[in-house]
Amino acid sequence: MATDIFLLSISGPDRPGLTSGLTGVLAEYGAKVLDIGQANIHETLSLGIMFEIKSGKKSAAVLKDLLFKAYELGIKAKFRPISLNEYEHWVGLQGKDRYIVTILGEKLAAEQISEVTKIISEKNLNIDSIKRLTGRLSLVKKEEYPRASIQLSIRGKINNKSEFTEKFMQISKELDVDIAFQEDNIFRRNRRLVCFDMDSTLIQTEVIDELAELAGVGEQVKAITESAMQGEIDFNESFKRRMKLLKGLSEEVLQDVAKNLPITKGARRLMDTLNSYGFKTAILSGGFTYFGHYLQKELGIDYVYANQLEIKDGALTGGYIGEIVDGNKKAEYLREIAEKEGIDISQTIAVGDGANDLPMLNLAGLGIAFHAKPKVKDNAQSSISSIGLDGVLYLLGYHDRHIDLLE
């Protein structure tokens, strides 16, 4: 039996009953829907329906009736005939690799989107869909915490993924925007464990530097910390040096610092959402359990692995208990928690800012450098530098409406 294939394109003001009315006409003629997609921007509908219909009188009649229905509904309708070869070529594309590109920023400009999509075009990749993940920004009311994110679903063959990512990184630096690139596979859609560094990630300070200021050795410790975070000296050696300088500090000082930890913007929103959707969470830190356990109670975190301070007679001894939690140890703990929870390593996320976070960032299914040092950003899979910690949710594909429902 000979059949015709048409692509029906609809545009116009959106209102209830449009899709029902059009598909009702197709149903009357026994048409087979081959594909359908819809988008709505500022109450303006864009709808596409590809359908197959018996050639001849039915084919001509259904087009006429669709035009009448469109006129009745106050929308515009266009038809394009699709050849069998075109259709089969389109079907053949569905086996191509799929990827997700997420763009993040306080606000998104046309130039940023243009540069990202230019790279996608140069690689002969198709953009299947573009989705806004954040709520609409007011042009009148000043936003206390502006943020914007869109997600592009792309399809095609990428021969050199690292080169592709490097180009995005370059745009990110030049245009002050975050661009994350992920494979769109089953693991990406089923992340289950998120592990965080603590200092300068979950909290906006390096606790050891604060303690050093209170102990009167601030400049000495800060210099060692910075050198370690930049990867210039061994973390373990730097840790031992800094600990010795803290000898004699009162435990009461630790309590005051813990009560006043500056929790990073977006962290509570992120943790509340992760907890509500059943994620497991962990702090994997080169900092101290004393503060990690405080954050665990405050934010509802499942696991804490960090360094344990040695305290005697109400004061720090300058020593520590157990093994030092360095970069490699963080990666070990990530793997250990995943195994304990029965979670594939590809379903894990790690978030951190320093050189000692790189082992866990590179091990995790998704490693995110958060407001990180240049060396860390250059070596991580993804980075967030333009907005708060809840930017992680957009890399997971969550829309604001999924988050706001929980607030």
PDB file of C-alpha atoms in Angstrom, residues 124-271:
ATOM      1  CA  ASN A 124      28.678  18.370  12.375  1.00  0.00           C
ATOM      2  CA  LEU A 125      26.631  17.525  15.455  1.00  0.00           C
ATOM      3  CA  ASN A 126      22.859  17.891  15.619  1.00  0.00           C
ATOM      4  CA  ILE A 127      21.092  19.764  18.408  1.00  0.00           C
ATOM      5  CA  ASP A 128      17.999  17.694  19.195  1.00  0.00           C
ATOM      6  CA  SER A 129      16.598  19.953  21.880  1.00  0.00           C
ATOM      7  CA  ILE A 130      17.300  23.043  23.959  1.00  0.00           C
ATOM      8  CA  LYS A 131      15.776  23.268  27.429  1.00  0.00           C
ATOM      9  CA  ARG A 132      15.852  26.110  29.949  1.00  0.00           C
ATOM     10  CA  LEU A 133      16.536  24.745  33.449  1.00  0.00           C
ATOM     11  CA  THR A 134      16.206  27.942  35.491  1.00  0.00           C
ATOM     12  CA  GLY A 135      13.167  30.084  36.144  1.00  0.00           C
ATOM     13  CA  ARG A 136      12.555  33.263  34.178  1.00  0.00           C
ATOM     14  CA  LEU A 137      14.478  36.347  35.338  1.00  0.00           C
ATOM     15  CA  SER A 138      12.588  39.548  36.062  1.00  0.00           C
ATOM     16  CA  LEU A 139      13.749  42.650  34.185  1.00  0.00           C
ATOM     17  CA  VAL A 140      12.282  44.922  36.867  1.00  0.00           C
ATOM     18  CA  LYS A 141      12.899  43.218  40.196  1.00  0.00           C
ATOM     19  CA  LYS A 142      16.535  42.827  41.221  1.00  0.00           C
ATOM     20  CA  GLU A 143      17.375  39.189  41.813  1.00  0.00           C
ATOM     21  CA  GLU A 144      19.124  38.426  45.096  1.00  0.00           C
ATOM     22  CA  TYR A 145      20.788  35.383  43.517  1.00  0.00           C
ATOM     23  CA  PRO A 146      20.684  35.588  39.692  1.00  0.00           C
ATOM     24  CA  ARG A 147      21.369  32.362  37.828  1.00  0.00           C
ATOM     25  CA  ALA A 148      20.589  31.063  34.369  1.00  0.00           C
ATOM     26  CA  SER A 149      21.077  27.658  32.792  1.00  0.00           C
ATOM     27  CA  ILE A 150      20.128  25.962  29.541  1.00  0.00           C
ATOM     28  CA  GLN A 151      20.671  22.364  28.498  1.00  0.00           C
ATOM     29  CA  LEU A 152      21.432  21.262  24.932  1.00  0.00           C
ATOM     30  CA  SER A 153      20.884  17.663  23.886  1.00  0.00           C
ATOM     31  CA  ILE A 154      23.228  16.902  20.971  1.00  0.00           C
ATOM     32  CA  ARG A 155      23.821  13.891  18.766  1.00  0.00           C
ATOM     33  CA  GLY A 156      26.586  12.638  16.493  1.00  0.00           C
ATOM     34  CA  LYS A 157      30.100  11.218  16.397  1.00  0.00           C
ATOM     35  CA  ILE A 158      32.903  12.951  18.318  1.00  0.00           C
ATOM     36  CA  ASN A 159      36.344  11.615  17.465  1.00  0.00           C
ATOM     37  CA  ASN A 160      38.312  13.704  19.959  1.00  0.00           C
ATOM     38  CA  LYS A 161      36.340  14.465  23.123  1.00  0.00           C
ATOM     39  CA  SER A 162      39.241  16.164  24.920  1.00  0.00           C
ATOM     40  CA  GLU A 163      39.669  18.645  22.047  1.00  0.00           C
ATOM     41  CA  PHE A 164      35.925  19.321  22.150  1.00  0.00           C
ATOM     42  CA  THR A 165      36.064  19.955  25.926  1.00  0.00           C
ATOM     43  CA  GLU A 166      39.145  22.203  25.582  1.00  0.00           C
ATOM     44  CA  LYS A 167      37.283  24.462  23.157  1.00  0.00           C
ATOM     45  CA  PHE A 168      34.437  24.806  25.648  1.00  0.00           C
ATOM     46  CA  MET A 169      36.954  25.604  28.399  1.00  0.00           C
ATOM     47  CA  GLN A 170      38.418  28.365  26.238  1.00  0.00           C
ATOM     48  CA  ILE A 171      34.988  29.932  25.708  1.00  0.00           C
ATOM     49  CA  SER A 172      34.334  29.607  29.426  1.00  0.00           C
ATOM     50  CA  LYS A 173      37.438  31.662  30.242  1.00  0.00           C
ATOM     51  CA  GLU A 174      36.879  34.300  27.558  1.00  0.00           C
ATOM     52  CA  LEU A 175      33.147  34.865  28.092  1.00  0.00           C
ATOM     53  CA  ASP A 176      32.769  34.201  31.850  1.00  0.00           C
ATOM     54  CA  VAL A 177      30.355  31.300  31.526  1.00  0.00           C
ATOM     55  CA  ASP A 178      30.381  27.672  32.709  1.00  0.00           C
ATOM     56  CA  ILE A 179      30.026  24.923  30.109  1.00  0.00           C
ATOM     57  CA  ALA A 180      29.689  21.279  31.090  1.00  0.00           C
ATOM     58  CA  PHE A 181      29.917  18.431  28.576  1.00  0.00           C
ATOM     59  CA  GLN A 182      28.659  14.935  29.454  1.00  0.00           C
ATOM     60  CA  GLU A 183      27.783  11.732  27.672  1.00  0.00           C
ATOM     61  CA  ASP A 184      24.015  11.223  27.780  1.00  0.00           C
ATOM     62  CA  ASN A 185      23.989   7.654  29.019  1.00  0.00           C
ATOM     63  CA  ILE A 186      22.104   5.679  31.647  1.00  0.00           C
ATOM     64  CA  PHE A 187      24.693   6.537  34.325  1.00  0.00           C
ATOM     65  CA  ARG A 188      24.293  10.275  33.749  1.00  0.00           C
ATOM     66  CA  ARG A 189      20.554   9.939  34.311  1.00  0.00           C
ATOM     67  CA  ASN A 190      21.005   7.814  37.439  1.00  0.00           C
ATOM     68  CA  ARG A 191      23.635   9.496  39.611  1.00  0.00           C
ATOM     69  CA  ARG A 192      23.311   8.331  43.208  1.00  0.00           C
ATOM     70  CA  LEU A 193      26.330   9.491  45.232  1.00  0.00           C
ATOM     71  CA  VAL A 194      27.763  13.017  45.543  1.00  0.00           C
ATOM     72  CA  CYS A 195      31.054  13.582  47.397  1.00  0.00           C
ATOM     73  CA  PHE A 196      32.235  17.051  48.436  1.00  0.00           C
ATOM     74  CA  ASP A 197      35.449  18.614  49.512  1.00  0.00           C
ATOM     75  CA  MET A 198      34.755  20.791  52.548  1.00  0.00           C
ATOM     76  CA  ASP A 199      37.004  23.851  52.764  1.00  0.00           C
ATOM     77  CA  SER A 200      36.356  26.393  49.949  1.00  0.00           C
ATOM     78  CA  THR A 201      33.671  24.066  48.567  1.00  0.00           C
ATOM     79  CA  LEU A 202      30.908  23.383  51.105  1.00  0.00           C
ATOM     80  CA  ILE A 203      32.152  26.318  53.170  1.00  0.00           C
ATOM     81  CA  GLN A 204      33.666  29.584  51.969  1.00  0.00           C
ATOM     82  CA  THR A 205      36.830  29.442  54.007  1.00  0.00           C
ATOM     83  CA  GLU A 206      39.906  27.347  54.696  1.00  0.00           C
ATOM     84  CA  VAL A 207      39.340  26.405  58.356  1.00  0.00           C
ATOM     85  CA  ILE A 208      42.990  25.748  59.039  1.00  0.00           C
ATOM     86  CA  ASP A 209      43.776  29.313  57.951  1.00  0.00           C
ATOM     87  CA  GLU A 210      41.127  30.669  60.340  1.00  0.00           C
ATOM     88  CA  LEU A 211      42.534  28.616  63.201  1.00  0.00           C
ATOM     89  CA  ALA A 212      46.019  29.845  62.350  1.00  0.00           C
ATOM     90  CA  GLU A 213      44.876  33.492  62.517  1.00  0.00           C
ATOM     91  CA  LEU A 214      43.428  32.846  65.964  1.00  0.00           C
ATOM     92  CA  ALA A 215      46.677  31.139  67.009  1.00  0.00           C
ATOM     93  CA  GLY A 216      48.745  34.072  65.741  1.00  0.00           C
ATOM     94  CA  VAL A 217      50.463  32.134  62.925  1.00  0.00           C
ATOM     95  CA  GLY A 218      48.129  33.154  60.100  1.00  0.00           C
ATOM     96  CA  GLU A 219      50.620  34.247  57.462  1.00  0.00           C
ATOM     97  CA  GLN A 220      52.841  31.204  57.911  1.00  0.00           C
ATOM     98  CA  VAL A 221      49.993  28.711  57.625  1.00  0.00           C
ATOM     99  CA  LYS A 222      48.260  30.578  54.772  1.00  0.00           C
ATOM    100  CA  ALA A 223      51.428  30.451  52.667  1.00  0.00           C
ATOM    101  CA  ILE A 224      51.758  26.689  53.219  1.00  0.00           C
ATOM    102  CA  THR A 225      48.028  26.140  52.444  1.00  0.00           C
ATOM    103  CA  GLU A 226      48.169  28.088  49.182  1.00  0.00           C
ATOM    104  CA  SER A 227      51.302  26.278  48.046  1.00  0.00           C
ATOM    105  CA  ALA A 228      49.644  22.911  48.761  1.00  0.00           C
ATOM    106  CA  MET A 229      46.379  23.838  46.983  1.00  0.00           C
ATOM    107  CA  GLN A 230      48.332  24.915  43.914  1.00  0.00           C
ATOM    108  CA  GLY A 231      50.057  21.515  43.923  1.00  0.00           C
ATOM    109  CA  GLU A 232      53.503  23.013  44.545  1.00  0.00           C
ATOM    110  CA  ILE A 233      54.284  20.960  47.674  1.00  0.00           C
ATOM    111  CA  ASP A 234      53.163  17.553  48.914  1.00  0.00           C
ATOM    112  CA  PHE A 235      49.854  17.745  50.791  1.00  0.00           C
ATOM    113  CA  ASN A 236      50.955  15.400  53.595  1.00  0.00           C
ATOM    114  CA  GLU A 237      54.088  17.410  54.300  1.00  0.00           C
ATOM    115  CA  SER A 238      52.156  20.686  54.248  1.00  0.00           C
ATOM    116  CA  PHE A 239      49.551  19.226  56.600  1.00  0.00           C
ATOM    117  CA  LYS A 240      52.153  18.179  59.183  1.00  0.00           C
ATOM    118  CA  ARG A 241      53.845  21.577  59.046  1.00  0.00           C
ATOM    119  CA  ARG A 242      50.596  23.440  59.565  1.00  0.00           C
ATOM    120  CA  MET A 243      49.453  21.190  62.413  1.00  0.00           C
ATOM    121  CA  LYS A 244      52.631  21.858  64.414  1.00  0.00           C
ATOM    122  CA  LEU A 245      51.998  25.587  64.146  1.00  0.00           C
ATOM    123  CA  LEU A 246      48.542  25.145  65.761  1.00  0.00           C
ATOM    124  CA  LYS A 247      49.855  23.537  68.933  1.00  0.00           C
ATOM    125  CA  GLY A 248      48.243  24.947  72.082  1.00  0.00           C
ATOM    126  CA  LEU A 249      45.083  26.343  70.471  1.00  0.00           C
ATOM    127  CA  SER A 250      42.080  26.029  72.810  1.00  0.00           C
ATOM    128  CA  GLU A 251      39.179  23.687  71.995  1.00  0.00           C
ATOM    129  CA  GLU A 252      36.794  26.557  72.811  1.00  0.00           C
ATOM    130  CA  VAL A 253      38.160  28.354  69.735  1.00  0.00           C
ATOM    131  CA  LEU A 254      37.245  25.312  67.609  1.00  0.00           C
ATOM    132  CA  GLN A 255      33.665  25.452  68.891  1.00  0.00           C
ATOM    133  CA  ASP A 256      33.328  29.143  68.003  1.00  0.00           C
ATOM    134  CA  VAL A 257      34.698  28.561  64.491  1.00  0.00           C
ATOM    135  CA  ALA A 258      32.351  25.585  63.930  1.00  0.00           C
ATOM    136  CA  LYS A 259      29.269  27.601  64.927  1.00  0.00           C
ATOM    137  CA  ASN A 260      30.164  30.354  62.473  1.00  0.00           C
ATOM    138  CA  LEU A 261      31.227  28.366  59.407  1.00  0.00           C
ATOM    139  CA  PRO A 262      30.255  30.367  56.260  1.00  0.00           C
ATOM    140  CA  ILE A 263      28.235  27.822  54.286  1.00  0.00           C
ATOM    141  CA  THR A 264      28.614  28.330  50.526  1.00  0.00           C
ATOM    142  CA  LYS A 265      25.813  29.986  48.572  1.00  0.00           C
ATOM    143  CA  GLY A 266      23.481  27.363  47.143  1.00  0.00           C
ATOM    144  CA  ALA A 267      24.771  24.570  49.413  1.00  0.00           C
ATOM    145  CA  ARG A 268      21.598  24.257  51.504  1.00  0.00           C
ATOM    146  CA  ARG A 269      19.410  24.276  48.382  1.00  0.00           C
ATOM    147  CA  LEU A 270      21.611  21.590  46.832  1.00  0.00           C
ATOM    148  CA  MET A 271      21.725  19.355  49.904  1.00  0.00           C
TER     149      MET A 271
END
